[in-house]
PDB file of C-alpha atoms and ligand atoms in Angstrom:
ATOM      1  CA  UNK A   1       0.000   0.000   0.000  1.00 75.00           C
ATOM      2  CA  UNK A   2       1.492   3.377  -0.889  1.00 92.00           C
ATOM      3  CA  UNK A   3      -1.042   6.092  -0.307  1.00 98.00           C
ATOM      4  CA  UNK A   4      -1.194   9.618   1.015  1.00 98.00           C
ATOM      5  CA  UNK A   5      -3.111   9.469   4.268  1.00 98.00           C
ATOM      6  CA  UNK A   6      -4.339  12.281   6.526  1.00 99.00           C
ATOM      7  CA  UNK A   7      -5.279  11.352  10.090  1.00 99.00           C
ATOM      8  CA  UNK A   8      -7.013  13.982  12.239  1.00 98.00           C
ATOM      9  CA  UNK A   9      -6.543  13.781  15.998  1.00 98.00           C
ATOM     10  CA  UNK A  10      -3.335  11.880  15.261  1.00 98.00           C
ATOM     11  CA  UNK A  11      -1.482  13.554  18.104  1.00 98.00           C
ATOM     12  CA  UNK A  12      -3.771  11.478  20.361  1.00 96.00           C
ATOM     13  CA  UNK A  13      -3.443   7.953  21.668  1.00 95.00           C
ATOM     14  CA  UNK A  14      -5.478   5.881  19.209  1.00 97.00           C
ATOM     15  CA  UNK A  15      -4.789   7.688  15.953  1.00 98.00           C
ATOM     16  CA  UNK A  16      -1.053   8.083  16.573  1.00 98.00           C
ATOM     17  CA  UNK A  17      -0.867   4.281  16.805  1.00 98.00           C
ATOM     18  CA  UNK A  18      -2.907   3.957  13.610  1.00 98.00           C
ATOM     19  CA  UNK A  19      -0.676   6.558  11.890  1.00 98.00           C
ATOM     20  CA  UNK A  20       2.483   4.671  12.805  1.00 98.00           C
ATOM     21  CA  UNK A  21       1.058   1.366  11.569  1.00 98.00           C
ATOM     22  CA  UNK A  22      -0.025   2.927   8.264  1.00 98.00           C
ATOM     23  CA  UNK A  23       3.430   4.500   7.884  1.00 98.00           C
ATOM     24  CA  UNK A  24       5.089   1.095   8.342  1.00 98.00           C
ATOM     25  CA  UNK A  25       3.200  -0.129   5.260  1.00 98.00           C
ATOM     26  CA  UNK A  26       4.922   2.544   3.132  1.00 98.00           C
ATOM     27  CA  UNK A  27       2.170   5.169   3.153  1.00 98.00           C
ATOM     28  CA  UNK A  28       2.902   8.899   3.402  1.00 98.00           C
ATOM     29  CA  UNK A  29       1.285  10.242   6.542  1.00 98.00           C
ATOM     30  CA  UNK A  30      -0.029  13.697   7.473  1.00 98.00           C
ATOM     31  CA  UNK A  31      -0.364  13.770  11.255  1.00 98.00           C
ATOM     32  CA  UNK A  32      -3.013  16.464  11.797  1.00 98.00           C
ATOM     33  CA  UNK A  33      -3.920  17.725  15.257  1.00 98.00           C
ATOM     34  CA  UNK A  34      -5.026  20.909  17.025  1.00 98.00           C
ATOM     35  CA  UNK A  35      -1.946  20.469  19.227  1.00 98.00           C
ATOM     36  CA  UNK A  36       0.944  21.281  16.901  1.00 98.00           C
ATOM     37  CA  UNK A  37       3.573  19.936  19.266  1.00 98.00           C
ATOM     38  CA  UNK A  38       1.804  16.571  19.567  1.00 98.00           C
ATOM     39  CA  UNK A  39       1.415  16.331  15.772  1.00 98.00           C
ATOM     40  CA  UNK A  40       5.099  17.111  15.184  1.00 98.00           C
ATOM     41  CA  UNK A  41       6.180  14.628  17.848  1.00 98.00           C
ATOM     42  CA  UNK A  42       4.262  11.771  16.210  1.00 98.00           C
ATOM     43  CA  UNK A  43       5.548  12.748  12.739  1.00 98.00           C
ATOM     44  CA  UNK A  44       9.110  12.774  14.087  1.00 98.00           C
ATOM     45  CA  UNK A  45       8.664   9.340  15.653  1.00 98.00           C
ATOM     46  CA  UNK A  46       7.421   8.007  12.302  1.00 98.00           C
ATOM     47  CA  UNK A  47      10.435   9.484  10.501  1.00 98.00           C
ATOM     48  CA  UNK A  48      12.842   8.108  13.090  1.00 98.00           C
ATOM     49  CA  UNK A  49      11.349   4.677  12.450  1.00 98.00           C
ATOM     50  CA  UNK A  50      12.095   5.075   8.728  1.00 98.00           C
ATOM     51  CA  UNK A  51       8.667   6.275   7.570  1.00 98.00           C
ATOM     52  CA  UNK A  52       7.484   9.421   5.787  1.00 98.00           C
ATOM     53  CA  UNK A  53       5.340  11.914   7.699  1.00 98.00           C
ATOM     54  CA  UNK A  54       4.612  15.564   8.332  1.00 98.00           C
ATOM     55  CA  UNK A  55       3.026  17.118  11.383  1.00 98.00           C
ATOM     56  CA  UNK A  56       0.243  19.588  10.584  1.00 98.00           C
ATOM     57  CA  UNK A  57      -1.606  21.780  13.016  1.00 98.00           C
ATOM     58  CA  UNK A  58      -5.261  22.457  12.155  1.00 98.00           C
ATOM     59  CA  UNK A  59      -8.674  22.701  13.795  1.00 98.00           C
ATOM     60  CA  UNK A  60     -11.176  20.198  12.388  1.00 98.00           C
ATOM     61  CA  UNK A  61     -13.946  22.745  13.013  1.00 98.00           C
ATOM     62  CA  UNK A  62     -12.359  25.520  10.938  1.00 98.00           C
ATOM     63  CA  UNK A  63     -12.490  25.103   7.193  1.00 98.00           C
ATOM     64  CA  UNK A  64      -9.835  27.761   6.551  1.00 98.00           C
ATOM     65  CA  UNK A  65      -7.370  26.083   8.858  1.00 98.00           C
ATOM     66  CA  UNK A  66      -8.042  22.738   7.134  1.00 98.00           C
ATOM     67  CA  UNK A  67      -7.631  24.309   3.682  1.00 98.00           C
ATOM     68  CA  UNK A  68      -4.213  25.613   4.730  1.00 98.00           C
ATOM     69  CA  UNK A  69      -3.309  22.159   6.038  1.00 98.00           C
ATOM     70  CA  UNK A  70      -4.450  20.617   2.755  1.00 98.00           C
ATOM     71  CA  UNK A  71      -2.282  23.014   0.748  1.00 98.00           C
ATOM     72  CA  UNK A  72       0.750  22.005   2.809  1.00 98.00           C
ATOM     73  CA  UNK A  73      -0.054  18.291   2.452  1.00 98.00           C
ATOM     74  CA  UNK A  74      -0.683  18.585  -1.307  1.00 98.00           C
ATOM     75  CA  UNK A  75       2.600  20.497  -1.800  1.00 98.00           C
ATOM     76  CA  UNK A  76       4.583  18.026   0.304  1.00 98.00           C
ATOM     77  CA  UNK A  77       3.089  14.704  -0.783  1.00 98.00           C
ATOM     78  CA  UNK A  78       0.411  15.234  -3.487  1.00 98.00           C
ATOM     79  CA  UNK A  79      -3.311  14.431  -3.594  1.00 98.00           C
ATOM     80  CA  UNK A  80      -4.857  12.868  -0.514  1.00 98.00           C
ATOM     81  CA  UNK A  81      -6.020   9.234  -0.971  1.00 98.00           C
ATOM     82  CA  UNK A  82      -7.318   8.458   2.500  1.00 98.00           C
ATOM     83  CA  UNK A  83      -8.750  10.459   5.389  1.00 99.00           C
ATOM     84  CA  UNK A  84      -9.036   9.039   8.897  1.00 99.00           C
ATOM     85  CA  UNK A  85     -11.369  11.227  10.984  1.00 98.00           C
ATOM     86  CA  UNK A  86      -9.960  10.607  14.457  1.00 98.00           C
ATOM     87  CA  UNK A  87     -10.431  13.924  16.287  1.00 98.00           C
ATOM     88  CA  UNK A  88     -13.216  13.580  18.837  1.00 97.00           C
ATOM     89  CA  UNK A  89     -14.100  13.695  22.480  1.00 93.00           C
ATOM     90  CA  UNK A  90     -16.583  14.572  25.202  1.00 92.00           C
ATOM     91  CA  UNK A  91     -17.219  17.643  27.394  1.00 92.00           C
ATOM     92  CA  UNK A  92     -18.036  17.673  31.129  1.00 90.00           C
ATOM     93  CA  UNK A  93     -20.875  20.173  30.589  1.00 92.00           C
ATOM     94  CA  UNK A  94     -22.670  17.563  28.465  1.00 93.00           C
ATOM     95  CA  UNK A  95     -22.318  14.855  31.139  1.00 95.00           C
ATOM     96  CA  UNK A  96     -24.691  14.105  34.050  1.00 97.00           C
ATOM     97  CA  UNK A  97     -23.195  13.457  37.490  1.00 96.00           C
ATOM     98  CA  UNK A  98     -25.278  10.329  38.093  1.00 96.00           C
ATOM     99  CA  UNK A  99     -26.269   7.469  35.806  1.00 96.00           C
ATOM    100  CA  UNK A 100     -29.912   7.505  36.958  1.00 98.00           C
ATOM    101  CA  UNK A 101     -32.136  10.443  37.832  1.00 98.00           C
ATOM    102  CA  UNK A 102     -33.384  10.567  41.431  1.00 98.00           C
ATOM    103  CA  UNK A 103     -36.026  12.951  42.775  1.00 98.00           C
ATOM    104  CA  UNK A 104     -33.562  14.454  45.292  1.00 97.00           C
ATOM    105  CA  UNK A 105     -31.390  15.610  42.364  1.00 97.00           C
ATOM    106  CA  UNK A 106     -33.847  18.505  42.012  1.00 96.00           C
ATOM    107  CA  UNK A 107     -32.708  19.829  45.415  1.00 96.00           C
ATOM    108  CA  UNK A 108     -28.968  19.072  44.992  1.00 96.00           C
ATOM    109  CA  UNK A 109     -26.998  22.301  45.405  1.00 95.00           C
ATOM    110  CA  UNK A 110     -23.502  20.760  45.555  1.00 96.00           C
ATOM    111  CA  UNK A 111     -21.105  22.798  43.418  1.00 94.00           C
ATOM    112  CA  UNK A 112     -20.609  21.139  40.021  1.00 93.00           C
ATOM    113  CA  UNK A 113     -23.476  18.640  40.425  1.00 96.00           C
ATOM    114  CA  UNK A 114     -25.358  18.155  37.172  1.00 96.00           C
ATOM    115  CA  UNK A 115     -28.676  16.429  36.786  1.00 97.00           C
ATOM    116  CA  UNK A 116     -30.303  16.072  33.376  1.00 97.00           C
ATOM    117  CA  UNK A 117     -31.921  19.480  33.965  1.00 97.00           C
ATOM    118  CA  UNK A 118     -28.534  21.144  34.486  1.00 96.00           C
ATOM    119  CA  UNK A 119     -26.966  19.938  31.227  1.00 95.00           C
ATOM    120  CA  UNK A 120     -25.533  22.960  29.479  1.00 94.00           C
ATOM    121  CA  UNK A 121     -26.284  23.426  25.790  1.00 96.00           C
ATOM    122  CA  UNK A 122     -22.701  24.699  25.374  1.00 96.00           C
ATOM    123  CA  UNK A 123     -21.346  21.302  26.447  1.00 95.00           C
ATOM    124  CA  UNK A 124     -23.776  19.501  24.134  1.00 97.00           C
ATOM    125  CA  UNK A 125     -22.890  21.816  21.273  1.00 97.00           C
ATOM    126  CA  UNK A 126     -19.144  21.378  21.863  1.00 98.00           C
ATOM    127  CA  UNK A 127     -19.470  17.592  21.777  1.00 98.00           C
ATOM    128  CA  UNK A 128     -21.745  17.454  18.738  1.00 98.00           C
ATOM    129  CA  UNK A 129     -19.567  19.910  16.860  1.00 98.00           C
ATOM    130  CA  UNK A 130     -16.244  18.232  17.662  1.00 98.00           C
ATOM    131  CA  UNK A 131     -17.389  14.709  16.817  1.00 98.00           C
ATOM    132  CA  UNK A 132     -19.911  15.239  14.020  1.00 98.00           C
ATOM    133  CA  UNK A 133     -18.938  18.499  12.307  1.00 98.00           C
ATOM    134  CA  UNK A 134     -15.312  17.603  13.110  1.00 98.00           C
ATOM    135  CA  UNK A 135     -15.816  14.584  10.843  1.00 99.00           C
ATOM    136  CA  UNK A 136     -17.970  16.222   8.179  1.00 98.00           C
ATOM    137  CA  UNK A 137     -15.887  19.383   7.601  1.00 98.00           C
ATOM    138  CA  UNK A 138     -12.497  17.616   7.138  1.00 99.00           C
ATOM    139  CA  UNK A 139     -14.251  15.198   4.774  1.00 99.00           C
ATOM    140  CA  UNK A 140     -15.487  18.154   2.706  1.00 98.00           C
ATOM    141  CA  UNK A 141     -11.966  19.557   2.561  1.00 98.00           C
ATOM    142  CA  UNK A 142      -9.954  16.385   1.872  1.00 98.00           C
ATOM    143  CA  UNK A 143     -12.384  14.200  -0.104  1.00 98.00           C
ATOM    144  CA  UNK A 144     -12.271  16.754  -2.944  1.00 98.00           C
ATOM    145  CA  UNK A 145      -8.933  15.105  -3.774  1.00 98.00           C
ATOM    146  CA  UNK A 146     -10.519  11.646  -3.788  1.00 98.00           C
ATOM    147  CA  UNK A 147     -13.692  11.849  -5.868  1.00 98.00           C
ATOM    148  CA  UNK A 148     -13.421  10.410  -9.358  1.00 98.00           C
ATOM    149  CA  UNK A 149     -10.240   8.444  -8.583  1.00 97.00           C
ATOM    150  CA  UNK A 150      -9.733   4.856  -7.450  1.00 96.00           C
ATOM    151  CA  UNK A 151      -8.347   3.450  -4.210  1.00 97.00           C
ATOM    152  CA  UNK A 152      -9.601   6.312  -2.041  1.00 98.00           C
ATOM    153  CA  UNK A 153     -11.518   6.080   1.207  1.00 98.00           C
ATOM    154  CA  UNK A 154     -12.641   7.752   4.410  1.00 99.00           C
ATOM    155  CA  UNK A 155     -12.402   6.008   7.784  1.00 99.00           C
ATOM    156  CA  UNK A 156     -14.481   7.474  10.627  1.00 99.00           C
ATOM    157  CA  UNK A 157     -14.296   6.682  14.343  1.00 98.00           C
ATOM    158  CA  UNK A 158     -17.595   5.788  15.961  1.00 98.00           C
ATOM    159  CA  UNK A 159     -18.007   4.176  19.392  1.00 98.00           C
ATOM    160  CA  UNK A 160     -19.924   1.585  21.429  1.00 97.00           C
ATOM    161  CA  UNK A 161     -22.151   4.525  22.407  1.00 97.00           C
ATOM    162  CA  UNK A 162     -23.527   4.583  18.874  1.00 98.00           C
ATOM    163  CA  UNK A 163     -25.207   1.179  19.448  1.00 97.00           C
ATOM    164  CA  UNK A 164     -26.448   1.622  23.032  1.00 97.00           C
ATOM    165  CA  UNK A 165     -25.710   4.867  24.877  1.00 97.00           C
ATOM    166  CA  UNK A 166     -23.613   4.698  28.023  1.00 95.00           C
ATOM    167  CA  UNK A 167     -25.133   6.360  31.075  1.00 96.00           C
ATOM    168  CA  UNK A 168     -24.116   9.975  31.825  1.00 95.00           C
ATOM    169  CA  UNK A 169     -22.919  10.978  28.340  1.00 96.00           C
ATOM    170  CA  UNK A 170     -25.937  11.763  26.141  1.00 97.00           C
ATOM    171  CA  UNK A 171     -24.140  14.264  23.915  1.00 97.00           C
ATOM    172  CA  UNK A 172     -21.158  12.020  23.135  1.00 97.00           C
ATOM    173  CA  UNK A 173     -23.482   9.042  22.552  1.00 98.00           C
ATOM    174  CA  UNK A 174     -25.717  11.009  20.188  1.00 98.00           C
ATOM    175  CA  UNK A 175     -22.761  12.463  18.325  1.00 98.00           C
ATOM    176  CA  UNK A 176     -21.166   9.040  17.793  1.00 98.00           C
ATOM    177  CA  UNK A 177     -24.531   7.619  16.634  1.00 98.00           C
ATOM    178  CA  UNK A 178     -24.558  10.467  14.129  1.00 98.00           C
ATOM    179  CA  UNK A 179     -21.111   9.401  12.920  1.00 98.00           C
ATOM    180  CA  UNK A 180     -22.228   5.801  12.294  1.00 98.00           C
ATOM    181  CA  UNK A 181     -25.274   7.117  10.472  1.00 98.00           C
ATOM    182  CA  UNK A 182     -23.195   9.588   8.433  1.00 98.00           C
ATOM    183  CA  UNK A 183     -20.756   6.795   7.525  1.00 99.00           C
ATOM    184  CA  UNK A 184     -23.609   4.921   5.843  1.00 98.00           C
ATOM    185  CA  UNK A 185     -25.019   8.076   4.270  1.00 98.00           C
ATOM    186  CA  UNK A 186     -21.697   9.153   2.777  1.00 98.00           C
ATOM    187  CA  UNK A 187     -20.847   5.621   1.611  1.00 98.00           C
ATOM    188  CA  UNK A 188     -24.009   5.663  -0.495  1.00 98.00           C
ATOM    189  CA  UNK A 189     -23.507   9.270  -1.603  1.00 98.00           C
ATOM    190  CA  UNK A 190     -19.938   8.633  -2.822  1.00 98.00           C
ATOM    191  CA  UNK A 191     -20.602   5.132  -4.162  1.00 98.00           C
ATOM    192  CA  UNK A 192     -20.558   6.224  -7.811  1.00 98.00           C
ATOM    193  CA  UNK A 193     -17.293   8.178  -7.600  1.00 98.00           C
ATOM    194  CA  UNK A 194     -14.881   5.612  -6.161  1.00 96.00           C
ATOM    195  CA  UNK A 195     -14.690   6.737  -2.537  1.00 98.00           C
ATOM    196  CA  UNK A 196     -15.409   4.122   0.126  1.00 98.00           C
ATOM    197  CA  UNK A 197     -16.536   5.250   3.583  1.00 99.00           C
ATOM    198  CA  UNK A 198     -16.316   3.009   6.658  1.00 99.00           C
ATOM    199  CA  UNK A 199     -15.892   3.338  10.405  1.00 99.00           C
ATOM    200  CA  UNK A 200     -14.287   1.668  13.398  1.00 98.00           C
ATOM    201  CA  UNK A 201     -16.314   1.385  16.597  1.00 98.00           C
ATOM    202  CA  UNK A 202     -13.670   0.950  19.287  1.00 98.00           C
ATOM    203  CA  UNK A 203     -14.705  -0.526  22.594  1.00 97.00           C
ATOM    204  CA  UNK A 204     -12.972   0.848  25.671  1.00 96.00           C
ATOM    205  CA  UNK A 205      -9.392   2.004  25.582  1.00 94.00           C
ATOM    206  CA  UNK A 206      -7.726   3.823  28.455  1.00 88.00           C
ATOM    207  CA  UNK A 207      -6.700   7.206  27.083  1.00 84.00           C
ATOM    208  CA  UNK A 208      -6.306  10.770  28.378  1.00 75.00           C
ATOM    209  CA  UNK A 209      -9.959  11.416  27.514  1.00 74.00           C
ATOM    210  CA  UNK A 210     -11.411   8.848  29.896  1.00 82.00           C
ATOM    211  CA  UNK A 211      -8.615   7.998  32.343  1.00 84.00           C
ATOM    212  CA  UNK A 212     -10.071  10.163  35.143  1.00 82.00           C
ATOM    213  CA  UNK A 213     -13.511   8.541  34.720  1.00 81.00           C
ATOM    214  CA  UNK A 214     -12.252   4.959  34.648  1.00 89.00           C
ATOM    215  CA  UNK A 215      -9.259   4.870  36.993  1.00 92.00           C
ATOM    216  CA  UNK A 216      -8.463   6.182  40.465  1.00 93.00           C
ATOM    217  CA  UNK A 217      -5.243   8.023  41.240  1.00 91.00           C
ATOM    218  CA  UNK A 218      -3.613   4.786  42.428  1.00 92.00           C
ATOM    219  CA  UNK A 219      -4.374   3.160  39.059  1.00 88.00           C
ATOM    220  CA  UNK A 220      -7.177   0.894  40.325  1.00 93.00           C
ATOM    221  CA  UNK A 221     -10.487   0.926  38.422  1.00 95.00           C
ATOM    222  CA  UNK A 222     -13.376   3.202  39.419  1.00 94.00           C
ATOM    223  CA  UNK A 223     -16.833   1.651  39.765  1.00 93.00           C
ATOM    224  CA  UNK A 224     -17.562   2.689  36.170  1.00 91.00           C
ATOM    225  CA  UNK A 225     -14.198   1.330  35.022  1.00 94.00           C
ATOM    226  CA  UNK A 226     -14.997  -2.042  36.606  1.00 95.00           C
ATOM    227  CA  UNK A 227     -18.519  -2.055  35.107  1.00 95.00           C
ATOM    228  CA  UNK A 228     -16.971  -1.798  31.655  1.00 95.00           C
ATOM    229  CA  UNK A 229     -14.691  -4.779  32.304  1.00 96.00           C
ATOM    230  CA  UNK A 230     -17.641  -6.766  33.672  1.00 97.00           C
ATOM    231  CA  UNK A 231     -19.546  -6.020  30.453  1.00 97.00           C
ATOM    232  CA  UNK A 232     -16.598  -6.974  28.224  1.00 98.00           C
ATOM    233  CA  UNK A 233     -16.512 -10.775  27.722  1.00 98.00           C
ATOM    234  CA  UNK A 234     -12.756 -10.648  27.039  1.00 98.00           C
ATOM    235  CA  UNK A 235     -12.329  -8.939  30.431  1.00 97.00           C
ATOM    236  CA  UNK A 236      -9.820  -6.292  29.464  1.00 96.00           C
ATOM    237  CA  UNK A 237      -9.489  -2.798  28.023  1.00 96.00           C
ATOM    238  CA  UNK A 238      -8.442  -2.468  24.421  1.00 97.00           C
ATOM    239  CA  UNK A 239      -4.848  -1.661  23.530  1.00 95.00           C
ATOM    240  CA  UNK A 240      -4.409   0.936  20.752  1.00 97.00           C
ATOM    241  CA  UNK A 241      -2.640  -1.826  18.742  1.00 98.00           C
ATOM    242  CA  UNK A 242      -5.945  -3.742  18.650  1.00 98.00           C
ATOM    243  CA  UNK A 243      -7.164  -1.207  16.053  1.00 98.00           C
ATOM    244  CA  UNK A 244      -4.302  -1.737  13.621  1.00 98.00           C
ATOM    245  CA  UNK A 245      -5.382  -4.769  11.588  1.00 98.00           C
ATOM    246  CA  UNK A 246      -8.904  -3.442  10.925  1.00 98.00           C
ATOM    247  CA  UNK A 247      -7.501  -0.023  10.019  1.00 98.00           C
ATOM    248  CA  UNK A 248      -5.086  -1.563   7.511  1.00 98.00           C
ATOM    249  CA  UNK A 249      -7.863  -3.718   6.054  1.00 98.00           C
ATOM    250  CA  UNK A 250     -10.317  -0.838   5.577  1.00 98.00           C
ATOM    251  CA  UNK A 251      -7.675   1.493   4.100  1.00 98.00           C
ATOM    252  CA  UNK A 252      -6.293  -1.142   1.730  1.00 97.00           C
ATOM    253  CA  UNK A 253      -7.647  -1.960  -1.731  1.00 96.00           C
ATOM    254  CA  UNK A 254      -8.154  -5.498  -0.354  1.00 96.00           C
ATOM    255  CA  UNK A 255     -11.466  -4.142   0.972  1.00 98.00           C
ATOM    256  CA  UNK A 256     -12.399  -2.464  -2.322  1.00 97.00           C
ATOM    257  CA  UNK A 257     -15.998  -3.847  -2.250  1.00 98.00           C
ATOM    258  CA  UNK A 258     -16.520  -2.865   1.389  1.00 98.00           C
ATOM    259  CA  UNK A 259     -18.281   0.418   2.077  1.00 98.00           C
ATOM    260  CA  UNK A 260     -20.765   1.756   4.630  1.00 98.00           C
ATOM    261  CA  UNK A 261     -19.784  -0.598   7.448  1.00 98.00           C
ATOM    262  CA  UNK A 262     -18.962   0.086  11.088  1.00 98.00           C
ATOM    263  CA  UNK A 263     -16.712  -2.563  12.660  1.00 98.00           C
ATOM    264  CA  UNK A 264     -16.772  -3.025  16.444  1.00 98.00           C
ATOM    265  CA  UNK A 265     -13.358  -3.709  18.003  1.00 98.00           C
ATOM    266  CA  UNK A 266     -14.575  -4.248  21.509  1.00 98.00           C
ATOM    267  CA  UNK A 267     -13.673  -7.618  23.076  1.00 98.00           C
ATOM    268  CA  UNK A 268     -17.308  -8.663  22.642  1.00 98.00           C
ATOM    269  CA  UNK A 269     -18.872  -5.687  24.509  1.00 98.00           C
ATOM    270  CA  UNK A 270     -21.521  -4.994  21.861  1.00 97.00           C
ATOM    271  CA  UNK A 271     -22.461  -8.681  21.576  1.00 98.00           C
ATOM    272  CA  UNK A 272     -23.001  -9.238  25.303  1.00 98.00           C
ATOM    273  CA  UNK A 273     -26.332  -8.678  27.033  1.00 95.00           C
ATOM    274  CA  UNK A 274     -24.749  -8.953  30.454  1.00 92.00           C
ATOM    275  CA  UNK A 275     -26.546 -12.231  31.222  1.00 93.00           C
TER     276      UNK A 275
HETATM  277  P1  NAD B   1      -7.221  11.503  22.422  1.00 62.18           P
HETATM  278  O1  NAD B   1      -7.807  12.582  23.272  1.00 62.18           O
HETATM  279  O2  NAD B   1      -5.957  10.839  22.830  1.00 62.18           O
HETATM  280  O3  NAD B   1      -7.044  12.058  20.941  1.00 62.18           O
HETATM  281  C1  NAD B   1      -7.880  13.001  20.349  1.00 62.18           C
HETATM  282  C2  NAD B   1      -7.016  14.020  19.620  1.00 62.18           C
HETATM  283  O4  NAD B   1      -7.876  14.929  18.935  1.00 62.18           O
HETATM  284  C3  NAD B   1      -6.131  14.860  20.566  1.00 62.18           C
HETATM  285  O5  NAD B   1      -4.779  14.751  20.175  1.00 62.18           O
HETATM  286  C4  NAD B   1      -6.650  16.271  20.388  1.00 62.18           C
HETATM  287  O6  NAD B   1      -5.651  17.280  20.455  1.00 62.18           O
HETATM  288  C5  NAD B   1      -7.279  16.211  18.997  1.00 62.18           C
HETATM  289  N1  NAD B   1      -8.298  17.250  18.812  1.00 62.18           N
HETATM  290  C6  NAD B   1      -9.249  17.648  19.705  1.00 62.18           C
HETATM  291  N2  NAD B   1      -9.970  18.650  19.186  1.00 62.18           N
HETATM  292  C7  NAD B   1      -9.473  18.891  17.943  1.00 62.18           C
HETATM  293  C8  NAD B   1      -9.804  19.828  16.930  1.00 62.18           C
HETATM  294  N3  NAD B   1     -10.800  20.714  17.094  1.00 62.18           N
HETATM  295  N4  NAD B   1      -9.080  19.814  15.792  1.00 62.18           N
HETATM  296  C9  NAD B   1      -8.070  18.931  15.623  1.00 62.18           C
HETATM  297  N5  NAD B   1      -7.710  18.031  16.560  1.00 62.18           N
HETATM  298  C10 NAD B   1      -8.406  18.017  17.699  1.00 62.18           C
HETATM  299  O7  NAD B   1      -8.384  10.444  22.254  1.00 62.18           O
HETATM  300  P2  NAD B   1      -8.424   8.981  21.620  1.00 62.18           P
HETATM  301  O8  NAD B   1      -8.921   8.079  22.655  1.00 62.18           O
HETATM  302  O9  NAD B   1      -7.172   8.670  20.884  1.00 62.18           O
HETATM  303  O10 NAD B   1      -9.645   9.184  20.610  1.00 62.18           O
HETATM  304  C11 NAD B   1      -9.558   9.147  19.206  1.00 62.18           C
HETATM  305  C12 NAD B   1     -10.969   8.929  18.659  1.00 62.18           C
HETATM  306  O11 NAD B   1     -11.467   7.672  19.093  1.00 62.18           O
HETATM  307  C13 NAD B   1     -11.999   9.959  19.134  1.00 62.18           C
HETATM  308  O12 NAD B   1     -12.890  10.225  18.087  1.00 62.18           O
HETATM  309  C14 NAD B   1     -12.708   9.240  20.256  1.00 62.18           C
HETATM  310  O13 NAD B   1     -13.998   9.763  20.461  1.00 62.18           O
HETATM  311  C15 NAD B   1     -12.741   7.837  19.696  1.00 62.18           C
HETATM  312  N6  NAD B   1     -12.960   6.755  20.647  1.00 62.18           N
HETATM  313  C16 NAD B   1     -12.160   6.576  21.732  1.00 62.18           C
HETATM  314  C17 NAD B   1     -12.400   5.501  22.583  1.00 62.18           C
HETATM  315  C18 NAD B   1     -11.555   5.245  23.786  1.00 62.18           C
HETATM  316  O14 NAD B   1     -11.882   4.344  24.568  1.00 62.18           O
HETATM  317  N7  NAD B   1     -10.463   5.965  23.977  1.00 62.18           N
HETATM  318  C19 NAD B   1     -13.464   4.634  22.330  1.00 62.18           C
HETATM  319  C20 NAD B   1     -14.261   4.849  21.218  1.00 62.18           C
HETATM  320  C21 NAD B   1     -13.993   5.896  20.379  1.00 62.18           C
END
């Protein structure tokens, strides 16, 4: 495989691992992230390992910033063949404090406590924008290079929350459901012009985004962290490396008749009813 691949959010845990694996296959990698330093660090690590990469700083919510990034990528490597939409995340203002509503929540005046009625539209908006628009806008910018050619594709990142929402995080769950839905929509929309569109639905991976929710300071699991393990038949968290083989498969021409699918990589979480 020798393609030009842009990964957004590739300064982060999951997509940096995917970027490095794609680089090992001989692809040219644009490591795009809001955090310039993180993007450059990952690009440097790829180069040190003998691969080809550039770090690019851009905001997936700002078309102008993405256009500038595209210009740099086009001038350095050429037309983009593959886009991995990895930037995403949650916001505390779109998260309830408790999994279930209780009548006494109406009287709770503890600083920072949030019942369903306290959810802030700013937190919901942030989460919907980052995950959904943060997938759609980069696709508008980079897929222009792909339409009408062969061997091009978009890979989105959905979540277990897209199938059944986790408690406490309605905005993130809704936004990831929107990504699975958009993956199917765009796969159909681009089906006549040679661009495949698929998604990964990772199970639970310990990253900076969720570490505080799932682990205590001493490294032991929180109640929620343990609940996830109990619901995962393989009884462990995912390792970023668990995403590599499916990423390579969906980006490679070996999957040239595969479009509009969302693949769970979850140790059986989505298959298990808990009984
Ligand atoms: P991460 O926080 O390590 O990485 C996310 C990266 O996105 C960060 O480097 C961050 O700087 C970047 N980013 C944030 N806002 C941006 C913006 N506006 N423009 C450009 N870059 C921006 O998280 P991760 O766990 O590696 O997550 C990667 C993707 O996988 C996300 O979409 C996440 O929702 C999804 N996901 C994660 C898990 C998990 O268990 N960690 C599970 C399912 C899905």
